Amino acid sequence: MFDASDALAMVWRPMKREVKVLNRLGLHARPAAEFVRCVRTFKSSVLIHKEGEIFHADSILDVLSASLECGSSMTLEAEGEDAETALEKLALMLVEFQNQEG
């Protein structure tokens, strides 16, 4: 028998995290591709909110279209069973990109 409380347990609330691009070249093609590959390893859906626009973080075209230059602030939003882990990993990845070149 289906219990309504089971349905509520399966509803995931979006989690958000403010992050900043620190790499002096911004999130250009190579790190953007790494970022997207990482996003695709999670079951959660991940969005990027920047200056009133929303971009799908699992799409290289969307990530590049977001124009994530050095110093850009954005909000990552993840929704799903591994949302917290996804946000932690993606935020850490942006920090790790800080000293990478081309």
Short mmCIF file of C-alpha atoms in Angstrom, two decimals:
data_model
loop_
_atom_site.label_atom_id
_atom_site.label_comp_id
_atom_site.label_asym_id
_atom_site.label_seq_id
_atom_site.Cartn_x
_atom_site.Cartn_y
_atom_site.Cartn_z
CA MET A 1 0.00 0.00 0.00
CA PHE A 2 1.26 3.46 -0.90
CA ASP A 3 1.76 5.84 1.99
CA ALA A 4 1.71 9.61 1.35
CA SER A 5 4.63 10.08 3.75
CA ASP A 6 6.74 7.91 1.41
CA ALA A 7 6.08 10.37 -1.41
CA LEU A 8 7.14 13.29 0.76
CA ALA A 9 10.37 11.54 1.68
CA MET A 10 11.22 11.27 -2.03
CA VAL A 11 10.82 15.02 -2.68
CA TRP A 12 14.21 16.70 -2.68
CA ARG A 13 14.55 20.32 -1.73
CA PRO A 14 17.09 22.32 -3.72
CA MET A 15 20.32 23.20 -1.96
CA LYS A 16 22.30 26.28 -2.93
CA ARG A 17 25.87 27.43 -2.54
CA GLU A 18 27.44 30.77 -3.43
CA VAL A 19 30.78 30.35 -5.21
CA LYS A 20 33.30 32.53 -7.01
CA VAL A 21 35.52 31.81 -10.02
CA LEU A 22 39.12 32.36 -8.91
CA ASN A 23 41.12 31.24 -11.96
CA ARG A 24 42.59 34.30 -13.68
CA LEU A 25 41.45 32.90 -17.05
CA GLY A 26 37.95 32.18 -15.77
CA LEU A 27 36.12 28.93 -16.39
CA HIS A 28 37.33 28.53 -19.98
CA ALA A 29 36.98 25.43 -22.17
CA ARG A 30 39.23 22.88 -20.40
CA PRO A 31 38.14 23.52 -16.79
CA ALA A 32 34.54 23.98 -17.94
CA ALA A 33 34.67 20.52 -19.53
CA GLU A 34 36.11 19.06 -16.30
CA PHE A 35 33.38 20.80 -14.32
CA VAL A 36 30.64 19.39 -16.58
CA ARG A 37 32.13 15.87 -16.40
CA CYS A 38 32.08 16.13 -12.61
CA VAL A 39 28.46 17.36 -12.59
CA ARG A 40 27.45 14.36 -14.68
CA THR A 41 28.78 11.94 -12.04
CA PHE A 42 26.01 12.97 -9.63
CA LYS A 43 22.40 11.86 -9.63
CA SER A 44 21.27 15.34 -8.63
CA SER A 45 20.46 18.01 -11.17
CA VAL A 46 22.73 21.05 -10.92
CA LEU A 47 22.01 24.58 -12.12
CA ILE A 48 24.14 27.71 -12.24
CA HIS A 49 22.45 31.01 -11.36
CA LYS A 50 24.33 34.11 -12.51
CA GLU A 51 23.02 37.64 -12.85
CA GLY A 52 19.40 36.54 -13.12
CA GLU A 53 20.07 33.82 -15.68
CA ILE A 54 19.97 30.06 -15.18
CA PHE A 55 22.35 27.62 -16.88
CA HIS A 56 22.38 23.81 -16.84
CA ALA A 57 25.67 22.72 -15.27
CA ASP A 58 25.67 19.41 -17.15
CA SER A 59 25.85 21.22 -20.50
CA ILE A 60 29.22 22.46 -21.76
CA LEU A 61 27.42 24.99 -23.98
CA ASP A 62 25.47 26.39 -21.04
CA VAL A 63 28.55 26.56 -18.80
CA LEU A 64 30.55 28.39 -21.48
CA SER A 65 27.56 30.66 -22.21
CA ALA A 66 27.49 31.70 -18.56
CA SER A 67 30.72 33.70 -19.18
CA LEU A 68 32.28 32.68 -15.88
CA GLU A 69 35.24 35.05 -15.85
CA CYS A 70 37.71 35.55 -13.01
CA GLY A 71 35.89 37.11 -10.07
CA SER A 72 32.45 36.03 -11.28
CA SER A 73 30.05 35.11 -8.50
CA MET A 74 27.36 32.54 -9.05
CA THR A 75 25.01 30.31 -7.14
CA LEU A 76 25.14 26.58 -7.67
CA GLU A 77 21.83 24.85 -7.05
CA ALA A 78 21.59 21.09 -6.72
CA GLU A 79 18.49 19.00 -6.21
CA GLY A 80 18.50 15.27 -5.58
CA GLU A 81 19.78 12.58 -3.29
CA ASP A 82 23.45 13.60 -3.51
CA ALA A 83 22.94 17.37 -3.75
CA GLU A 84 25.06 18.25 -0.72
CA THR A 85 27.98 16.12 -1.93
CA ALA A 86 27.67 17.60 -5.43
CA LEU A 87 27.82 21.18 -4.15
CA GLU A 88 30.81 20.43 -1.92
CA LYS A 89 32.75 18.74 -4.72
CA LEU A 90 31.95 21.40 -7.33
CA ALA A 91 32.87 24.28 -5.00
CA LEU A 92 36.15 22.54 -4.16
CA MET A 93 36.83 22.00 -7.85
CA LEU A 94 36.47 25.74 -8.52
CA VAL A 95 39.04 26.45 -5.79
CA GLU A 96 41.40 23.85 -7.26
CA PHE A 97 41.12 25.53 -10.68
CA GLN A 98 42.49 28.75 -9.12
CA ASN A 99 46.14 28.12 -10.00
CA GLN A 100 45.66 26.22 -13.24
CA GLU A 101 46.71 27.74 -16.51
CA GLY A 102 45.36 27.18 -20.03
#
